Amino acid sequence: CKDIKQKRPRSGYIIFSVENRQKIIKENPGIEKKQKEIIRLIAEKWKNLSDSEKKIYLDKALLEKRNLT
């Protein structure tokens, strides 16, 4: 019987990325297959978030970390 390895908790940035990826694709028609461009836009949006907006995602990451440990 193999032990099931727990996944690592995601960072706040990764949670933000997953939650906003489709929105960014919808806002930028024709970008679906341009992964570098999608990542660049996600990073730009993350960078422009206020600390209080980022805190929402950082808190989700902390909660995920607590649930996995």
CSV table of N, CA and C in Angstrom, one decimal:
chain,number,residue,atom,x,y,z
A,1,CYS,N,0.8,-1.2,0.0
A,1,CYS,CA,0.0,0.0,0.0
A,1,CYS,C,0.9,1.2,0.0
A,2,LYS,N,0.7,2.1,-1.0
A,2,LYS,CA,1.5,3.3,-1.1
A,2,LYS,C,0.9,4.4,-0.3
A,3,ASP,N,1.8,5.2,0.4
A,3,ASP,CA,1.3,6.4,1.1
A,3,ASP,C,0.9,7.4,0.1
A,4,ILE,N,-0.2,8.1,0.4
A,4,ILE,CA,-0.6,9.2,-0.5
A,4,ILE,C,0.1,10.4,0.0
A,5,LYS,N,0.9,11.0,-0.9
A,5,LYS,CA,1.6,12.2,-0.6
A,5,LYS,C,0.7,13.5,-0.7
A,6,GLN,N,0.7,14.2,0.4
A,6,GLN,CA,-0.1,15.5,0.4
A,6,GLN,C,0.6,16.5,-0.6
A,7,LYS,N,-0.3,17.2,-1.3
A,7,LYS,CA,0.3,18.3,-2.1
A,7,LYS,C,0.7,19.4,-1.2
A,8,ARG,N,1.6,20.2,-1.8
A,8,ARG,CA,2.0,21.4,-1.1
A,8,ARG,C,0.9,22.5,-1.1
A,9,PRO,N,0.8,23.3,-0.1
A,9,PRO,CA,-0.2,24.4,-0.1
A,9,PRO,C,0.2,25.4,-1.2
A,10,ARG,N,-0.7,26.0,-1.8
A,10,ARG,CA,-0.4,27.0,-2.9
A,10,ARG,C,-0.1,28.3,-2.2
A,11,SER,N,0.6,29.1,-2.9
A,11,SER,CA,0.9,30.5,-2.4
A,11,SER,C,-0.3,31.4,-2.8
A,12,GLY,N,-0.3,32.6,-2.2
A,12,GLY,CA,-1.3,33.5,-2.5
A,12,GLY,C,-1.4,33.9,-3.9
A,13,TYR,N,-0.2,34.0,-4.5
A,13,TYR,CA,-0.1,34.4,-5.9
A,13,TYR,C,-0.7,33.3,-6.8
A,14,ILE,N,-0.4,32.0,-6.5
A,14,ILE,CA,-0.9,30.9,-7.3
A,14,ILE,C,-2.5,30.9,-7.2
A,15,ILE,N,-3.0,31.1,-6.0
A,15,ILE,CA,-4.4,31.1,-5.8
A,15,ILE,C,-5.0,32.3,-6.6
A,16,PHE,N,-4.4,33.4,-6.6
A,16,PHE,CA,-4.9,34.6,-7.4
A,16,PHE,C,-4.8,34.2,-8.9
A,17,SER,N,-3.8,33.6,-9.3
A,17,SER,CA,-3.6,33.2,-10.7
A,17,SER,C,-4.7,32.3,-11.2
A,18,VAL,N,-5.0,31.2,-10.4
A,18,VAL,CA,-6.0,30.3,-10.7
A,18,VAL,C,-7.4,30.9,-10.8
A,19,GLU,N,-7.7,31.8,-9.8
A,19,GLU,CA,-9.0,32.4,-9.8
A,19,GLU,C,-9.2,33.5,-10.8
A,20,ASN,N,-8.1,34.0,-11.4
A,20,ASN,CA,-8.3,35.1,-12.4
A,20,ASN,C,-7.9,34.8,-13.8
A,21,ARG,N,-7.3,33.6,-14.0
A,21,ARG,CA,-6.9,33.2,-15.3
A,21,ARG,C,-7.9,33.4,-16.4
A,22,GLN,N,-9.1,32.8,-16.2
A,22,GLN,CA,-10.2,32.8,-17.2
A,22,GLN,C,-10.7,34.2,-17.4
A,23,LYS,N,-10.7,35.0,-16.4
A,23,LYS,CA,-11.1,36.4,-16.6
A,23,LYS,C,-10.2,37.2,-17.5
A,24,ILE,N,-8.9,37.0,-17.3
A,24,ILE,CA,-7.9,37.6,-18.1
A,24,ILE,C,-7.9,37.1,-19.5
A,25,ILE,N,-8.2,35.9,-19.7
A,25,ILE,CA,-8.3,35.3,-21.1
A,25,ILE,C,-9.6,36.0,-21.8
A,26,LYS,N,-10.7,36.1,-21.1
A,26,LYS,CA,-11.9,36.7,-21.6
A,26,LYS,C,-11.7,38.2,-22.0
A,27,GLU,N,-10.9,38.9,-21.1
A,27,GLU,CA,-10.6,40.3,-21.4
A,27,GLU,C,-9.6,40.5,-22.5
A,28,ASN,N,-8.9,39.5,-22.9
A,28,ASN,CA,-7.9,39.6,-24.0
A,28,ASN,C,-8.1,38.5,-25.1
A,29,PRO,N,-9.1,38.8,-26.0
A,29,PRO,CA,-9.4,37.8,-27.0
A,29,PRO,C,-8.1,37.4,-27.8
A,30,GLY,N,-8.0,36.1,-28.1
A,30,GLY,CA,-6.9,35.7,-28.9
A,30,GLY,C,-5.6,35.3,-28.1
A,31,ILE,N,-5.7,35.4,-26.8
A,31,ILE,CA,-4.6,35.2,-26.0
A,31,ILE,C,-4.5,33.7,-25.4
A,32,GLU,N,-5.6,33.0,-25.7
A,32,GLU,CA,-5.7,31.6,-25.1
A,32,GLU,C,-4.5,30.8,-25.2
A,33,LYS,N,-3.8,30.8,-26.3
A,33,LYS,CA,-2.7,29.9,-26.6
A,33,LYS,C,-1.3,30.6,-26.3
A,34,LYS,N,-1.3,31.8,-25.8
A,34,LYS,CA,-0.1,32.5,-25.5
A,34,LYS,C,0.2,32.5,-24.0
A,35,GLN,N,0.7,31.4,-23.5
A,35,GLN,CA,0.9,31.2,-22.1
A,35,GLN,C,1.8,32.3,-21.5
A,36,LYS,N,2.9,32.6,-22.2
A,36,LYS,CA,3.8,33.7,-21.6
A,36,LYS,C,3.1,35.0,-21.4
A,37,GLU,N,2.2,35.3,-22.3
A,37,GLU,CA,1.5,36.6,-22.3
A,37,GLU,C,0.4,36.5,-21.1
A,38,ILE,N,-0.2,35.4,-21.0
A,38,ILE,CA,-1.2,35.2,-19.9
A,38,ILE,C,-0.5,35.4,-18.5
A,39,ILE,N,0.7,34.7,-18.4
A,39,ILE,CA,1.4,34.8,-17.1
A,39,ILE,C,1.9,36.2,-16.9
A,40,ARG,N,2.3,36.9,-17.9
A,40,ARG,CA,2.8,38.3,-17.8
A,40,ARG,C,1.6,39.2,-17.3
A,41,LEU,N,0.4,39.0,-17.8
A,41,LEU,CA,-0.7,39.8,-17.4
A,41,LEU,C,-1.2,39.5,-16.0
A,42,ILE,N,-1.1,38.2,-15.6
A,42,ILE,CA,-1.4,37.8,-14.3
A,42,ILE,C,-0.5,38.5,-13.3
A,43,ALA,N,0.8,38.4,-13.6
A,43,ALA,CA,1.8,39.0,-12.7
A,43,ALA,C,1.7,40.5,-12.6
A,44,GLU,N,1.3,41.1,-13.7
A,44,GLU,CA,1.1,42.6,-13.7
A,44,GLU,C,-0.1,42.9,-12.8
A,45,LYS,N,-1.2,42.2,-12.9
A,45,LYS,CA,-2.4,42.4,-12.1
A,45,LYS,C,-2.0,42.2,-10.6
A,46,TRP,N,-1.3,41.1,-10.3
A,46,TRP,CA,-0.9,40.8,-8.9
A,46,TRP,C,-0.1,42.0,-8.4
A,47,LYS,N,0.9,42.5,-9.2
A,47,LYS,CA,1.8,43.6,-8.8
A,47,LYS,C,1.0,44.8,-8.5
A,48,ASN,N,-0.1,45.0,-9.2
A,48,ASN,CA,-0.9,46.3,-9.0
A,48,ASN,C,-2.0,46.2,-8.0
A,49,LEU,N,-2.1,45.0,-7.3
A,49,LEU,CA,-3.1,44.9,-6.2
A,49,LEU,C,-2.6,45.7,-5.0
A,50,SER,N,-3.5,46.2,-4.3
A,50,SER,CA,-3.2,46.9,-3.0
A,50,SER,C,-2.8,45.8,-2.0
A,51,ASP,N,-2.2,46.1,-0.9
A,51,ASP,CA,-1.9,45.2,0.1
A,51,ASP,C,-3.1,44.5,0.7
A,52,SER,N,-4.2,45.3,0.8
A,52,SER,CA,-5.4,44.7,1.4
A,52,SER,C,-6.1,43.7,0.4
A,53,GLU,N,-5.9,44.0,-0.9
A,53,GLU,CA,-6.4,43.0,-1.9
A,53,GLU,C,-5.6,41.8,-2.0
A,54,LYS,N,-4.3,41.9,-1.8
A,54,LYS,CA,-3.4,40.7,-1.8
A,54,LYS,C,-3.6,39.9,-0.5
A,55,LYS,N,-4.0,40.6,0.6
A,55,LYS,CA,-4.2,39.9,1.8
A,55,LYS,C,-5.3,38.8,1.7
A,56,ILE,N,-6.3,39.1,0.9
A,56,ILE,CA,-7.4,38.1,0.7
A,56,ILE,C,-6.8,36.8,0.2
A,57,TYR,N,-5.9,36.8,-0.8
A,57,TYR,CA,-5.3,35.6,-1.3
A,57,TYR,C,-4.2,35.0,-0.4
A,58,LEU,N,-3.5,35.9,0.3
A,58,LEU,CA,-2.5,35.4,1.2
A,58,LEU,C,-3.2,34.7,2.4
A,59,ASP,N,-4.4,35.2,2.8
A,59,ASP,CA,-5.1,34.5,3.9
A,59,ASP,C,-5.6,33.2,3.4
A,60,LYS,N,-6.1,33.1,2.2
A,60,LYS,CA,-6.5,31.8,1.6
A,60,LYS,C,-5.4,30.8,1.6
A,61,ALA,N,-4.2,31.3,1.2
A,61,ALA,CA,-3.0,30.4,1.2
A,61,ALA,C,-2.7,29.9,2.6
A,62,LEU,N,-2.8,30.8,3.6
A,62,LEU,CA,-2.5,30.4,5.0
A,62,LEU,C,-3.5,29.4,5.5
A,63,LEU,N,-4.7,29.6,5.1
A,63,LEU,CA,-5.8,28.6,5.5
A,63,LEU,C,-5.5,27.3,4.9
A,64,GLU,N,-5.1,27.3,3.6
A,64,GLU,CA,-4.8,26.0,2.9
A,64,GLU,C,-3.6,25.3,3.5
A,65,LYS,N,-2.6,26.1,3.9
A,65,LYS,CA,-1.5,25.5,4.6
A,65,LYS,C,-1.8,24.9,5.9
A,66,ARG,N,-2.7,25.6,6.7
A,66,ARG,CA,-3.1,25.0,8.0
A,66,ARG,C,-3.9,23.7,7.8
A,67,ASN,N,-4.7,23.7,6.7
A,67,ASN,CA,-5.5,22.5,6.5
A,67,ASN,C,-4.7,21.3,6.0
A,68,LEU,N,-3.5,21.5,5.4
A,68,LEU,CA,-2.7,20.5,4.9
A,68,LEU,C,-1.7,20.0,6.0
A,69,THR,N,-1.6,20.7,7.1
A,69,THR,CA,-0.6,20.3,8.1
A,69,THR,C,-1.2,19.7,9.3
